[in-house]
XYZ file of C-alpha atoms in Angstrom:
364
model
C -161.071 -183.703 83.840
C -164.393 -185.088 85.094
C -166.466 -182.390 83.370
C -164.981 -183.124 79.972
C -167.014 -185.535 77.870
C -165.402 -188.946 77.428
C -166.755 -191.950 75.566
C -167.180 -194.211 78.577
C -167.476 -193.705 82.303
C -164.583 -196.049 83.106
C -161.960 -193.501 82.090
C -161.039 -191.645 85.283
C -159.294 -188.290 84.931
C -157.185 -186.519 87.503
C -159.053 -183.779 89.320
C -157.593 -180.360 89.953
C -158.200 -177.977 92.862
C -160.823 -175.202 92.700
C -163.743 -175.865 90.299
C -163.525 -172.496 88.501
C -159.803 -172.737 87.969
C -159.944 -176.407 86.978
C -162.644 -175.696 84.390
C -160.530 -172.929 82.848
C -157.470 -175.184 82.864
C -159.412 -177.997 81.202
C -160.648 -175.814 78.370
C -157.205 -174.281 77.969
C -155.843 -177.809 77.563
C -158.553 -178.634 75.002
C -157.756 -175.435 73.073
C -154.012 -176.137 73.193
C -154.421 -179.628 71.749
C -156.901 -178.470 69.104
C -154.416 -175.766 68.116
C -151.551 -178.238 67.803
C -153.758 -180.573 65.776
C -154.735 -177.677 63.501
C -151.116 -176.685 62.858
C -150.085 -180.296 62.230
C -153.045 -181.171 60.003
C -152.716 -178.092 57.797
C -148.933 -177.668 57.845
C -147.643 -181.257 57.892
C -148.803 -182.257 54.384
C -147.514 -178.959 52.972
C -144.029 -179.521 54.420
C -143.935 -183.090 53.099
C -145.143 -182.083 49.639
C -142.664 -179.166 49.597
C -139.878 -181.660 50.240
C -140.906 -183.841 47.275
C -141.920 -181.082 44.847
C -138.565 -179.296 45.069
C -136.330 -182.302 44.529
C -136.606 -184.622 47.533
C -136.958 -188.298 46.587
C -136.639 -190.307 49.817
C -139.905 -191.803 51.078
C -138.405 -193.433 54.150
C -136.659 -190.197 55.148
C -139.909 -188.278 54.708
C -141.760 -190.811 56.876
C -138.965 -190.656 59.462
C -139.314 -186.878 59.636
C -143.049 -187.155 60.308
C -142.515 -188.989 63.580
C -138.978 -188.051 64.654
C -140.071 -185.030 66.693
C -140.842 -187.196 69.744
C -137.704 -186.061 71.703
C -139.521 -182.730 72.205
C -141.733 -184.618 74.666
C -138.786 -185.483 76.909
C -138.939 -182.013 78.454
C -142.581 -182.119 79.708
C -142.302 -185.807 80.669
C -139.127 -185.107 82.678
C -140.746 -182.051 84.272
C -143.749 -184.168 85.278
C -141.460 -186.744 86.896
C -139.483 -184.081 88.807
C -142.756 -182.572 90.045
C -143.989 -185.976 91.251
C -140.684 -186.696 92.982
C -140.861 -183.358 94.771
C -144.226 -184.368 96.236
C -143.406 -188.054 96.762
C -139.853 -189.430 96.903
C -141.173 -192.882 95.996
C -142.985 -191.746 92.847
C -142.529 -194.130 89.873
C -140.503 -193.082 86.852
C -143.520 -193.557 84.559
C -147.253 -193.330 85.251
C -148.202 -195.611 82.363
C -148.911 -199.273 83.301
C -146.550 -201.835 81.673
C -149.295 -203.443 79.566
C -150.264 -200.035 78.181
C -146.602 -199.346 77.391
C -146.555 -202.598 75.414
C -149.662 -201.422 73.575
C -147.786 -198.175 72.899
C -144.993 -200.183 71.270
C -147.463 -201.864 68.895
C -149.218 -198.549 68.200
C -145.835 -196.981 67.468
C -145.018 -199.626 64.865
C -148.454 -199.155 63.260
C -147.900 -195.389 63.229
C -144.529 -195.879 61.550
C -146.125 -198.002 58.837
C -148.906 -195.435 58.437
C -146.502 -192.516 58.014
C -144.496 -194.426 55.400
C -147.639 -195.169 53.382
C -148.693 -191.539 53.612
C -145.261 -190.180 52.645
C -145.015 -192.573 49.701
C -148.482 -191.594 48.497
C -147.853 -187.863 48.824
C -144.811 -188.087 46.552
C -147.156 -188.792 43.623
C -150.219 -186.711 44.593
C -150.935 -182.989 44.905
C -151.385 -182.042 48.552
C -154.925 -180.851 47.779
C -155.881 -184.321 46.493
C -154.090 -186.031 49.359
C -156.005 -183.872 51.845
C -159.383 -184.905 50.430
C -158.392 -188.572 50.464
C -157.153 -188.196 54.034
C -160.600 -186.879 54.990
C -161.914 -190.430 54.532
C -160.015 -191.161 57.746
C -163.146 -189.929 59.561
C -165.200 -192.677 57.904
C -162.669 -195.310 58.964
C -162.495 -193.814 62.466
C -166.272 -194.087 62.775
C -166.191 -197.737 61.680
C -163.333 -198.771 63.957
C -164.619 -196.702 66.895
C -167.893 -198.625 66.583
C -166.075 -201.970 66.544
C -163.382 -201.249 69.166
C -164.746 -198.735 71.692
C -168.463 -199.211 70.935
C -169.188 -195.709 69.686
C -172.809 -195.624 68.528
C -173.596 -195.307 64.820
C -176.297 -192.800 63.839
C -177.984 -191.846 60.579
C -175.881 -188.663 60.439
C -172.714 -190.711 60.899
C -173.607 -193.137 58.113
C -174.539 -190.220 55.834
C -171.133 -188.634 56.495
C -169.359 -191.892 55.682
C -171.273 -192.197 52.393
C -170.454 -188.612 51.359
C -166.762 -188.924 52.217
C -166.567 -192.149 50.239
C -168.299 -190.509 47.272
C -165.742 -187.681 47.361
C -162.868 -190.142 47.105
C -164.614 -191.903 44.191
C -165.025 -188.589 42.317
C -161.290 -187.991 42.595
C -160.507 -191.511 41.432
C -162.632 -191.114 38.296
C -160.628 -188.093 37.086
C -157.031 -189.225 37.353
C -155.819 -187.545 34.166
C -156.845 -184.069 35.386
C -154.916 -184.320 38.635
C -151.496 -185.857 38.047
C -148.454 -183.710 38.875
C -145.941 -183.197 36.059
C -143.744 -186.241 35.498
C -145.978 -188.649 37.452
C -147.225 -191.634 35.456
C -150.778 -192.921 35.744
C -149.559 -196.090 37.488
C -147.638 -194.090 40.091
C -150.591 -191.781 40.622
C -152.825 -194.772 41.351
C -150.200 -196.178 43.705
C -150.122 -192.854 45.556
C -153.934 -192.735 45.543
C -154.375 -196.135 47.187
C -151.437 -195.730 49.570
C -152.949 -192.466 50.844
C -156.356 -194.113 51.175
C -154.725 -197.024 53.014
C -152.910 -194.608 55.326
C -156.254 -192.942 56.129
C -157.765 -196.338 56.944
C -154.831 -197.333 59.149
C -154.893 -194.061 61.077
C -158.654 -194.480 61.457
C -157.798 -197.745 63.241
C -155.000 -196.250 65.344
C -157.156 -193.500 66.911
C -159.699 -195.876 68.558
C -156.829 -198.124 69.671
C -155.282 -195.135 71.453
C -158.601 -194.514 73.176
C -158.730 -198.188 74.147
C -155.243 -197.830 75.652
C -156.561 -194.984 77.822
C -159.403 -197.212 78.972
C -156.913 -199.913 79.965
C -154.875 -197.293 81.818
C -157.978 -196.416 83.832
C -158.379 -199.992 85.065
C -158.747 -200.221 88.813
C -159.667 -196.558 89.172
C -156.239 -195.261 88.135
C -156.260 -191.608 87.058
C -155.558 -190.888 83.408
C -153.593 -187.639 83.412
C -152.131 -185.544 80.630
C -148.680 -186.615 81.824
C -149.681 -190.213 81.052
C -150.871 -189.099 77.600
C -147.446 -187.601 76.889
C -145.725 -190.756 78.127
C -147.788 -192.908 75.792
C -147.061 -190.575 72.877
C -143.359 -190.681 73.793
C -143.352 -194.479 73.606
C -145.318 -194.451 70.352
C -142.991 -191.832 68.878
C -139.857 -193.747 69.850
C -140.972 -197.037 68.302
C -142.510 -195.495 65.194
C -139.213 -193.668 64.673
C -137.302 -196.912 65.256
C -139.472 -198.621 62.626
C -138.800 -195.884 60.060
C -135.131 -195.653 61.044
C -134.615 -199.268 59.984
C -136.174 -198.555 56.581
C -134.193 -195.327 56.226
C -130.897 -197.067 56.984
C -131.608 -200.019 54.678
C -132.576 -197.617 51.883
C -129.454 -195.492 52.597
C -131.534 -192.331 52.882
C -129.362 -190.744 55.578
C -126.307 -190.992 53.309
C -128.278 -189.280 50.518
C -129.097 -186.161 52.592
C -125.941 -184.111 51.698
C -126.391 -184.835 47.980
C -130.119 -183.972 48.088
C -129.325 -180.758 49.952
C -126.873 -179.646 47.267
C -129.374 -180.393 44.482
C -132.480 -179.024 46.227
C -134.250 -176.358 44.162
C -134.656 -173.960 47.100
C -131.011 -174.208 48.161
C -129.050 -176.221 50.708
C -129.939 -174.124 53.777
C -133.668 -174.224 53.011
C -133.475 -177.973 52.448
C -132.400 -178.479 56.056
C -135.000 -175.939 57.199
C -137.717 -177.985 55.481
C -136.490 -181.166 57.192
C -136.427 -179.600 60.665
C -139.830 -177.944 60.377
C -141.351 -181.117 58.954
C -140.390 -182.957 62.139
C -141.712 -180.177 64.406
C -145.020 -179.597 62.600
C -145.810 -183.317 62.334
C -145.104 -183.777 66.064
C -147.771 -181.129 66.700
C -150.169 -183.314 64.713
C -149.509 -186.514 66.663
C -149.417 -184.878 70.089
C -152.529 -182.846 69.295
C -154.467 -185.896 68.109
C -153.759 -188.018 71.207
C -154.404 -184.965 73.395
C -157.834 -184.389 71.847
C -158.678 -188.069 72.350
C -157.700 -187.693 76.022
C -159.627 -184.451 76.556
C -162.761 -185.431 74.640
C -162.897 -188.563 72.446
C -161.687 -190.311 69.301
C -164.369 -188.991 67.001
C -163.656 -185.352 67.818
C -160.042 -185.932 66.780
C -161.292 -187.399 63.498
C -163.664 -184.473 62.976
C -160.975 -181.845 63.597
C -158.617 -183.541 61.153
C -161.369 -183.365 58.523
C -162.226 -179.747 59.429
C -158.860 -178.491 58.227
C -159.174 -179.990 54.732
C -160.195 -176.633 53.175
C -157.222 -174.909 54.829
C -154.818 -177.496 53.453
C -156.474 -177.217 50.035
C -156.152 -173.431 49.907
C -152.576 -173.462 51.183
C -151.625 -176.042 48.540
C -153.050 -173.832 45.788
C -151.443 -170.642 47.156
C -148.002 -171.851 48.206
C -147.421 -174.839 45.915
C -149.375 -173.448 42.918
C -151.472 -176.579 42.527
C -154.446 -176.706 40.185
C -157.889 -176.708 41.756
C -160.084 -178.578 39.297
C -163.871 -178.883 39.285
C -163.539 -182.495 40.398
C -161.583 -181.403 43.464
C -164.262 -178.810 44.143
C -167.003 -181.447 44.008
C -165.004 -183.822 46.216
C -164.327 -181.022 48.699
C -168.026 -180.058 48.851
C -168.951 -183.710 49.488
C -166.311 -183.963 52.220
C -167.509 -180.773 53.937
C -171.152 -181.855 53.534
C -170.303 -185.145 55.207
C -168.489 -183.352 57.988
C -171.380 -180.929 58.522
C -173.858 -183.819 58.563
C -171.842 -185.677 61.157
C -171.279 -182.584 63.309
C -174.984 -181.625 63.249
C -175.965 -185.172 64.164
C -173.591 -185.163 67.139
C -174.826 -181.707 68.209
C -178.487 -182.776 68.006
C -177.798 -185.937 69.962
C -175.930 -184.010 72.671
C -178.838 -181.560 73.012
C -181.334 -184.426 73.242
C -179.276 -186.076 75.982
C -179.049 -182.788 77.868
C -182.827 -182.269 77.693
C -183.431 -185.862 78.807
C -181.045 -185.442 81.748
C -182.717 -182.166 82.766
C -186.172 -183.749 82.527
C -185.046 -186.722 84.613
C -183.573 -184.396 87.230
C -186.851 -182.448 87.473
C -188.851 -185.658 87.802
C -186.602 -187.045 90.549
C -186.745 -183.777 92.479
């Protein structure tokens, strides 16, 4: 992966065989992870909101569903181990260093708390509003990436942060125009701040994942995609364990048969919603850590923000949500912030490329 841009030079990626083939494989991997992140970002909130809007009432169960798809990773992780054993009989069971696995445990617990906050907030917010609030995650990612992995702040970055923050403020000033039927003003505000808090927490988690990769690369160790899946497996297991405790204490598992019978779309579709919620959200988490591995933290944050309009439109079409002028203004501010950030990154990359070319000419 040495041709793929990473934030720091101390992250060493595993190299593949022929250059042409390895380049194609690298970009295929980038595309695969971006695709999974797209599906998860756009589809995950819709599945969660569909659960609540049609009669679901269990926040812990909804949070549990968001991170319970981790067993899907057992197949590629097991396949990676079998492949290593075929080449080397003494190959370790896991590639991830023990200290990074411990970091994965802590990141899993944080992810569990984040998903609960998000699920609780989405019960009281339209998915279109939740999506715009979630876009502020990019602002928090920028801040924490600066503090944790020393990503550089630019004028374009700060402008994006200001615009995203302004969008959230616009939504907050027009509460009465946005509340779903039956949701009180107090519960709306609770959902508003829980969703904002979930965005902030996930903005912290993404740079911490990147930091875990850096620690994995200590001593020249290769950071492979198999290691990425192992870390996500550990995070998924412990985030699920965290939410499982809350689900059991709240007796949400016992409530599933009753909710299924009373679900507006029917019992069979209730279980379909639960299963697809777990699958689609796993795409989100695996895609996000994969993008961090292939490129960097900030690209993951950008891609999450990119799919805000898709989530907005799907919420209006499939869940028949209102799209008010205030949401339109907030969406324009969010997209303006995203465009500002993206253009700033593009301009900086071009400047670096020109500087490198000029230096190469001078040295030759």
